[in-house]
Coordinates of C-alpha atoms and ligand atoms in Angstrom, one line a residue:
M1 CA -18.7 -63.4 -52.0
K2 CA -20.0 -60.4 -53.9
I3 CA -18.2 -57.5 -55.7
V4 CA -19.0 -54.3 -53.7
D5 CA -17.3 -51.9 -56.1
R6 CA -15.2 -51.6 -59.3
F7 CA -12.8 -48.9 -60.3
E8 CA -11.4 -47.7 -63.6
V9 CA -8.6 -45.4 -64.6
S10 CA -8.8 -43.6 -67.9
Y11 CA -5.9 -42.7 -70.1
Y12 CA -6.1 -39.5 -72.3
Q13 CA -4.1 -38.9 -75.5
Y14 CA -5.2 -36.7 -78.4
L15 CA -1.9 -36.2 -80.4
D16 CA -0.2 -39.5 -80.7
E17 CA 3.4 -40.5 -81.0
Q18 CA 3.2 -40.1 -84.8
S19 CA 1.6 -36.6 -84.4
Q20 CA -1.8 -37.9 -85.6
L21 CA -4.8 -36.4 -84.0
S22 CA -7.5 -38.6 -82.5
E23 CA -11.2 -38.1 -83.5
D24 CA -12.2 -37.0 -80.0
A25 CA -9.6 -34.3 -79.8
P26 CA -10.9 -31.0 -78.2
S27 CA -11.2 -27.7 -80.1
L28 CA -7.8 -26.6 -78.8
A29 CA -6.3 -29.0 -81.4
R30 CA -7.4 -26.7 -84.2
D31 CA -6.8 -23.4 -82.4
W32 CA -3.5 -22.5 -84.2
P33 CA -2.7 -19.3 -82.4
K34 CA -3.0 -21.1 -79.0
L35 CA -1.0 -24.1 -80.3
I36 CA 1.8 -21.9 -81.6
E37 CA 1.9 -20.1 -78.3
L38 CA 2.2 -23.4 -76.5
Y39 CA 4.9 -24.4 -78.9
R40 CA 6.8 -21.1 -78.3
L41 CA 6.5 -21.6 -74.5
M42 CA 7.9 -25.2 -74.7
V43 CA 10.8 -24.0 -76.9
L44 CA 11.5 -21.1 -74.5
A45 CA 11.4 -23.6 -71.6
R46 CA 13.9 -26.0 -73.3
M47 CA 16.3 -23.2 -74.2
M48 CA 16.1 -21.6 -70.8
D49 CA 16.7 -25.0 -69.2
A50 CA 19.8 -25.6 -71.4
K51 CA 21.1 -22.1 -70.4
A52 CA 20.5 -22.7 -66.7
I53 CA 22.6 -26.0 -67.0
R54 CA 25.4 -24.1 -68.7
L55 CA 25.3 -21.4 -66.1
Q56 CA 25.6 -24.0 -63.3
R57 CA 28.4 -25.8 -65.1
T58 CA 30.4 -22.6 -65.3
G59 CA 29.9 -21.8 -61.7
M60 CA 27.3 -19.1 -62.2
L61 CA 24.3 -20.9 -60.7
G62 CA 23.7 -23.3 -57.8
T63 CA 22.1 -26.8 -58.1
Y64 CA 19.4 -26.7 -60.8
P65 CA 16.7 -29.3 -61.7
S66 CA 16.3 -29.8 -65.4
T67 CA 12.9 -30.0 -67.2
R68 CA 14.3 -31.4 -70.4
G69 CA 11.8 -33.7 -72.1
Q70 CA 9.0 -32.7 -69.6
E71 CA 8.1 -29.4 -71.2
A72 CA 4.5 -30.3 -72.0
V73 CA 3.8 -31.1 -68.3
F74 CA 5.2 -27.8 -66.9
V75 CA 4.2 -25.5 -69.8
G76 CA 0.7 -27.1 -69.9
A77 CA 0.2 -26.8 -66.2
G78 CA 1.1 -23.1 -66.2
Y79 CA -1.0 -22.5 -69.3
A80 CA -4.2 -24.2 -68.1
T81 CA -4.2 -22.5 -64.7
A82 CA -6.2 -19.3 -64.5
K83 CA -4.7 -16.1 -63.1
T84 CA -7.2 -16.2 -60.2
D85 CA -6.4 -19.8 -59.3
I86 CA -3.6 -20.6 -56.8
F87 CA -0.6 -22.4 -58.1
V88 CA 1.5 -24.5 -55.7
P89 CA 4.7 -25.5 -57.5
Y90 CA 7.6 -27.8 -56.8
Y91 CA 11.2 -27.3 -57.7
R92 CA 10.8 -28.5 -61.3
D93 CA 8.2 -25.9 -62.2
M94 CA 10.2 -23.2 -63.9
A95 CA 8.1 -23.4 -67.1
A96 CA 4.9 -23.0 -65.1
V97 CA 5.8 -20.2 -62.9
M98 CA 7.3 -18.2 -65.8
Q99 CA 3.7 -18.0 -67.0
R100 CA 2.5 -16.9 -63.5
G101 CA 4.3 -13.5 -63.5
V102 CA 7.6 -14.6 -62.2
S103 CA 10.4 -13.3 -64.4
L104 CA 13.1 -15.5 -65.9
S105 CA 15.8 -13.5 -64.1
Q106 CA 14.0 -14.0 -60.8
I107 CA 14.0 -17.8 -61.4
L108 CA 17.7 -17.6 -62.0
L109 CA 18.2 -15.6 -58.8
Y110 CA 16.4 -18.3 -56.9
W111 CA 18.6 -21.1 -58.3
G112 CA 21.6 -18.8 -57.7
G113 CA 20.8 -19.1 -54.0
D114 CA 19.4 -15.6 -53.6
E115 CA 16.3 -15.4 -51.4
R116 CA 15.0 -12.4 -53.5
G117 CA 14.3 -15.0 -56.1
N118 CA 11.5 -16.1 -53.9
I119 CA 9.7 -12.8 -53.6
F120 CA 7.4 -13.1 -56.6
Q121 CA 6.6 -9.8 -58.2
S122 CA 3.0 -10.8 -59.1
T123 CA 0.2 -10.1 -56.8
S124 CA -1.2 -13.6 -56.9
D125 CA -1.6 -16.0 -54.0
D126 CA 0.7 -18.5 -55.6
F127 CA 3.2 -20.4 -53.4
P128 CA 7.0 -20.5 -53.8
F129 CA 8.8 -23.7 -55.1
S130 CA 8.6 -26.5 -52.7
V131 CA 11.9 -28.3 -52.3
P132 CA 10.8 -30.8 -49.6
V133 CA 9.3 -33.7 -51.5
G134 CA 5.5 -34.2 -51.0
S135 CA 4.8 -31.5 -48.4
Q136 CA 3.1 -29.1 -50.8
P137 CA 0.0 -31.1 -51.7
L138 CA -1.1 -30.8 -48.1
H139 CA -0.5 -27.0 -48.2
A140 CA -2.5 -26.9 -51.4
A141 CA -5.4 -28.8 -49.7
G142 CA -5.3 -26.1 -46.9
A143 CA -5.5 -23.3 -49.5
A144 CA -8.4 -25.1 -51.2
F145 CA -10.1 -25.4 -47.9
A146 CA -9.8 -21.6 -47.5
I147 CA -11.3 -21.1 -51.0
K148 CA -14.2 -23.3 -50.1
Y149 CA -14.7 -21.7 -46.8
K150 CA -14.9 -18.3 -48.4
K151 CA -17.2 -19.6 -51.2
E152 CA -14.9 -18.4 -54.0
S153 CA -14.9 -19.8 -57.6
R154 CA -11.2 -20.6 -57.7
A155 CA -9.1 -23.7 -57.6
V156 CA -5.7 -24.8 -56.4
V157 CA -3.2 -26.6 -58.6
A158 CA -0.8 -28.8 -56.6
M159 CA 2.3 -30.0 -58.5
C160 CA 4.5 -32.9 -57.5
G161 CA 6.6 -35.8 -58.9
D162 CA 6.0 -39.5 -59.0
G163 CA 8.2 -40.1 -56.0
A164 CA 6.3 -37.6 -53.9
T165 CA 3.2 -39.9 -54.2
S166 CA 4.9 -42.4 -51.8
E167 CA 5.1 -39.8 -49.0
G168 CA 2.7 -39.8 -46.1
D169 CA 1.8 -36.2 -46.6
F170 CA 0.6 -36.9 -50.1
Y171 CA -2.0 -39.5 -48.8
E172 CA -3.1 -37.1 -46.1
A173 CA -3.7 -34.4 -48.8
M174 CA -5.7 -36.9 -50.9
N175 CA -7.7 -37.9 -47.9
V176 CA -8.8 -34.3 -46.8
A177 CA -9.4 -33.3 -50.5
G178 CA -11.8 -36.2 -50.9
I179 CA -13.6 -36.1 -47.6
W180 CA -14.0 -32.2 -47.6
K181 CA -14.6 -32.1 -51.4
L182 CA -11.9 -29.4 -51.9
P183 CA -11.3 -27.5 -55.2
V184 CA -7.8 -28.8 -55.8
V185 CA -6.3 -30.5 -58.8
F186 CA -3.3 -32.6 -58.0
I187 CA -0.8 -32.9 -60.9
V188 CA 1.7 -35.7 -60.7
C189 CA 4.6 -35.4 -63.1
N190 CA 5.4 -39.0 -63.6
N191 CA 8.9 -38.7 -65.2
Q192 CA 9.7 -42.3 -64.2
W193 CA 12.4 -41.5 -61.6
A194 CA 12.8 -40.2 -58.1
I195 CA 16.5 -39.4 -58.3
S196 CA 17.9 -42.9 -58.8
V197 CA 14.7 -44.8 -57.8
P198 CA 12.8 -46.0 -60.8
R199 CA 9.0 -45.8 -60.8
S200 CA 8.8 -49.7 -60.6
A201 CA 10.6 -49.6 -57.2
Q202 CA 8.6 -46.8 -55.7
T203 CA 5.2 -48.4 -55.4
A204 CA 3.4 -51.6 -56.3
A205 CA 0.3 -49.6 -57.4
H206 CA -0.3 -50.2 -61.1
T207 CA -1.0 -46.5 -61.7
L208 CA -0.4 -43.4 -59.6
A209 CA -3.7 -42.0 -60.7
Q210 CA -5.5 -44.8 -58.7
K211 CA -4.2 -43.2 -55.5
A212 CA -7.1 -40.7 -55.8
I213 CA -9.7 -43.5 -56.0
A214 CA -8.9 -44.7 -52.4
A215 CA -9.6 -41.1 -51.3
G216 CA -13.0 -41.1 -53.0
F217 CA -12.3 -39.0 -56.1
E218 CA -11.3 -39.4 -59.7
G219 CA -7.8 -40.0 -60.9
E220 CA -6.7 -40.2 -64.5
Q221 CA -3.6 -40.8 -66.6
V222 CA -2.7 -38.3 -69.3
D223 CA 0.0 -38.6 -72.0
G224 CA 2.4 -36.0 -70.5
N225 CA 4.1 -35.6 -73.9
D226 CA 0.9 -34.5 -75.6
I227 CA 0.5 -30.8 -74.7
I228 CA -3.1 -30.8 -76.1
A229 CA -4.1 -33.5 -73.7
V230 CA -2.3 -31.9 -70.7
V231 CA -3.9 -28.5 -71.2
H232 CA -7.4 -29.9 -72.1
R233 CA -7.6 -32.4 -69.2
M234 CA -6.3 -29.8 -66.7
Q235 CA -8.8 -27.2 -67.9
E236 CA -11.6 -29.7 -67.5
A237 CA -10.5 -30.7 -64.0
L238 CA -10.1 -27.0 -63.0
K239 CA -13.5 -26.1 -64.3
E240 CA -15.0 -28.9 -62.2
A241 CA -13.0 -27.8 -59.2
R242 CA -14.1 -24.2 -59.5
E243 CA -17.8 -24.9 -60.2
H244 CA -18.5 -27.9 -58.1
H245 CA -15.6 -27.9 -55.5
T246 CA -14.4 -31.3 -56.5
P247 CA -10.8 -32.6 -56.4
R248 CA -9.1 -34.6 -59.2
L249 CA -5.7 -36.2 -59.7
L250 CA -3.9 -36.2 -63.1
E251 CA -0.9 -38.4 -63.6
L252 CA 1.0 -37.0 -66.5
I253 CA 3.3 -39.6 -68.0
C254 CA 6.6 -38.4 -69.4
Y255 CA 10.3 -39.1 -69.1
R256 CA 13.1 -37.2 -67.5
Q257 CA 15.7 -36.5 -70.2
H258 CA 18.5 -35.3 -67.9
D259 CA 20.1 -36.1 -64.6
H260 CA 17.8 -35.5 -61.6
T261 CA 19.6 -32.2 -60.9
T262 CA 23.0 -30.8 -61.9
A263 CA 24.3 -32.5 -58.7
D264 CA 23.4 -35.9 -60.0
D265 CA 24.9 -38.3 -62.5
A266 CA 22.2 -40.5 -63.9
S267 CA 24.7 -42.5 -66.0
R268 CA 25.5 -44.4 -62.8
Y269 CA 22.0 -45.9 -62.6
E270 CA 19.9 -45.2 -65.6
P271 CA 20.0 -47.6 -68.6
K272 CA 20.9 -45.4 -71.6
D273 CA 18.6 -47.2 -74.0
L274 CA 15.5 -46.2 -71.8
R275 CA 16.2 -42.5 -72.2
D276 CA 17.0 -42.8 -75.9
A277 CA 13.7 -44.7 -76.5
A278 CA 11.7 -42.2 -74.6
W279 CA 13.2 -39.3 -76.6
Q280 CA 11.3 -40.6 -79.6
H281 CA 8.1 -39.4 -77.7
E282 CA 9.4 -36.0 -76.5
P283 CA 6.7 -33.3 -76.7
I284 CA 8.3 -30.5 -78.8
M285 CA 8.9 -32.5 -81.9
R286 CA 5.5 -34.1 -81.7
L287 CA 3.7 -30.7 -81.8
R288 CA 6.2 -29.3 -84.3
K289 CA 5.4 -32.1 -86.8
F290 CA 1.7 -31.5 -86.3
L291 CA 2.0 -27.7 -86.9
A292 CA 4.2 -28.3 -89.9
A293 CA 1.8 -30.9 -91.4
N294 CA -1.0 -28.3 -91.1
N295 CA 1.2 -25.5 -92.7
V296 CA 0.8 -23.2 -89.8
L297 CA 4.5 -22.9 -88.8
S298 CA 7.0 -22.2 -91.5
E299 CA 10.8 -22.6 -91.1
T300 CA 11.2 -18.8 -91.1
E301 CA 8.6 -18.4 -88.4
E302 CA 10.2 -21.1 -86.4
Q303 CA 13.6 -19.3 -86.7
A304 CA 12.1 -16.0 -85.6
L305 CA 10.5 -17.7 -82.7
A306 CA 13.8 -19.3 -81.6
A307 CA 15.6 -15.9 -82.0
D308 CA 13.0 -14.2 -79.8
C309 CA 13.5 -16.9 -77.1
T310 CA 17.3 -16.4 -77.3
D311 CA 16.8 -12.6 -76.8
K312 CA 14.5 -13.1 -73.8
I313 CA 17.0 -15.6 -72.2
N314 CA 20.0 -13.3 -72.8
T315 CA 18.1 -10.4 -71.2
A316 CA 17.2 -12.5 -68.2
V317 CA 20.8 -13.7 -67.8
A318 CA 22.1 -10.1 -68.0
E319 CA 19.6 -9.0 -65.4
Y320 CA 20.6 -11.9 -63.1
Q321 CA 24.3 -11.2 -63.5
A322 CA 23.8 -7.5 -62.9
T323 CA 22.1 -8.1 -59.5
S324 CA 24.5 -7.3 -56.8
P325 CA 24.7 -10.0 -54.1
Q326 CA 23.1 -9.4 -50.8
S327 CA 25.1 -9.2 -47.6
A328 CA 25.7 -12.5 -45.8
D329 CA 23.3 -11.5 -42.9
A330 CA 20.4 -11.4 -45.4
L331 CA 19.9 -15.1 -44.7
F332 CA 18.2 -14.1 -41.4
D333 CA 15.7 -11.8 -43.1
Y334 CA 13.2 -14.0 -44.8
L335 CA 11.6 -16.3 -42.2
Y336 CA 10.3 -14.1 -39.4
K337 CA 8.4 -10.8 -39.4
T338 CA 10.2 -9.9 -36.2
L339 CA 13.5 -11.8 -35.7
P340 CA 13.6 -13.7 -32.4
S341 CA 16.3 -12.3 -30.0
C342 CA 18.5 -15.5 -30.3
Y343 CA 18.7 -15.0 -34.1
A344 CA 19.1 -11.2 -33.8
E345 CA 22.2 -11.9 -31.7
Q346 CA 23.6 -14.4 -34.3
R347 CA 22.9 -11.9 -37.0
L348 CA 24.9 -9.2 -35.3
Q349 CA 27.7 -11.7 -34.7
L350 CA 27.8 -12.6 -38.4
I351 CA 27.9 -8.9 -39.4
N352 CA 30.8 -8.3 -37.0
E353 CA 32.7 -11.4 -38.3
V354 CA 32.2 -10.3 -41.9
E355 CA 33.5 -6.8 -41.0
R356 CA 36.6 -8.3 -39.2
G357 CA 37.3 -10.6 -42.2
K358 CA 37.4 -7.6 -44.6
P359 CA 40.9 -6.6 -45.7
Ligands
LIG1 C1 11.0 -34.8 -47.7 C2 12.1 -35.0 -48.6 N1 12.8 -36.2 -48.7 C3 13.8 -36.3 -49.6 C4 14.2 -35.3 -50.3 C5 15.4 -35.5 -51.3 N2 14.9 -35.5 -52.7 C6 14.9 -34.4 -53.5 S1 14.1 -34.7 -54.9 C7 13.8 -36.3 -54.6 C8 13.1 -37.2 -55.6 C9 11.8 -36.7 -55.9 O1 11.3 -37.4 -57.0 P1 9.9 -37.1 -57.7 O2 8.9 -36.8 -56.6 O3 9.6 -38.2 -58.6 O4 10.1 -35.7 -58.4 P2 11.1 -35.4 -59.7 O5 12.4 -34.8 -59.0 O6 11.4 -36.7 -60.4 O7 10.4 -34.5 -60.5 C10 14.3 -36.6 -53.3 C11 14.2 -37.9 -52.7 C12 13.6 -34.0 -50.2 N3 13.9 -33.0 -50.9 N4 12.5 -33.9 -49.4
LIG2 MG1 10.1 -38.3 -60.7

C-alpha cells in the first residue's frame, strides 16, 4: 500500500467570537470607511428582513425566506462581487442583490408574487433568484464557460445552501468547473439546516468544502459570521478566477436564526438551545463591538445609521404598496418571447373569465 494523495481543507477567521482580530488579518480589517459601510449594509439587511416578515404576517407579502443571523454571508457576497462579474443568486440572497442594482421595492414585489420583481433594472448579466434547490450552480458553470470562451476577465458567483450540495446538479457543476477550469466561485451558505433536515443528516462528508476537492479544485471553510473573512476570501477567490480562470468553493459557516421561510415553523424540529447558542456568534454584534472598541462608530452615528435604514425601508414599502397589481393574464407574459398558440388560447380564456366575473 502507498498513499497516492493527501487533501486539506483550510478554515479562515480573522475577527473571532470575542471581536478580537487575528495577526494575519487583511488590510480590510483597518479600513474603517469600508467596515462601516459593511456594518450599515448588514443593519439594513436585518431591518429589511424584519420588515418583510411583518409584511408577510399581515397579509401584505407572500412566502418569504429570512436572512436573520446570516447577514455577513449575503452582504459579504454582494459586496465582494465586482459590477462586471455575474451574480447567480438563490432565494435567500436579498442582501446581495440589493447591492447589485436591484431596488428594495423590487425585491418586495418579487416576494409579493409579482413577476415584475424579476425584471432587474440594472444592465448587468446577473441571474434572477433560483427557487429550485441546486439547479443554479450548473447555470453558473455555463455562464463561466461563456466567459472563458470569450476570453473575458470576469467571474461568476454561484450562491447556494448547504442542502443544495447534496443535489446531483451541484456535483455536475463542480465536475465541469474543475475539468474545464471555469472562472466560477461557488458560495455555500452553510446555515446548518435544509428546512427541517440538519446538516448532520444531509451528508456524511466532514466538510462541504471538500466536495470541491473531488472535482479537482480548492475548497475552503470560512467563518460566515466574520464579515472581514467572508469579503476577503471571496475577493481572493474572485481575483484568481478572473486572472487565471480557476474555480473555488467557499463554505461559509453560519446559523439560520429564523424559520426556513414564513411558511415554516422551526419550533417543531429545531432544539431551541442550538439557536440561542449560535446567536452569541451572530455577525452584526461582532463587528459592532470591534468598531466601538476602535472608536470609529459612536452611539450617535449608529442611531443616524439606523434612522437612515428605516427611511430607506419605509420608502421601499411605500413604493411597493403603491404599485398597482397586474391583470391576472400577466402570468402568461414572462416565459416566452412569442406565446405558443395553446397558451394564447388559455390566456384569452382567462381574460374572458375575469371579465365575466366582474360585477
Ligand atoms: C429541486 C428542489 N427540491 C426541493 C425544494 C424544496 N426546498 C426549498 S428550500 C429547501 C431546502 C434548501 O436548503 P439549503 O440548500 O440548505 O438552503 P437554505 O434554505 O437553508 O438557505 C428545499 C428542500 C426545491 N425548492 N427545489
Ligand atoms: Mg441551509
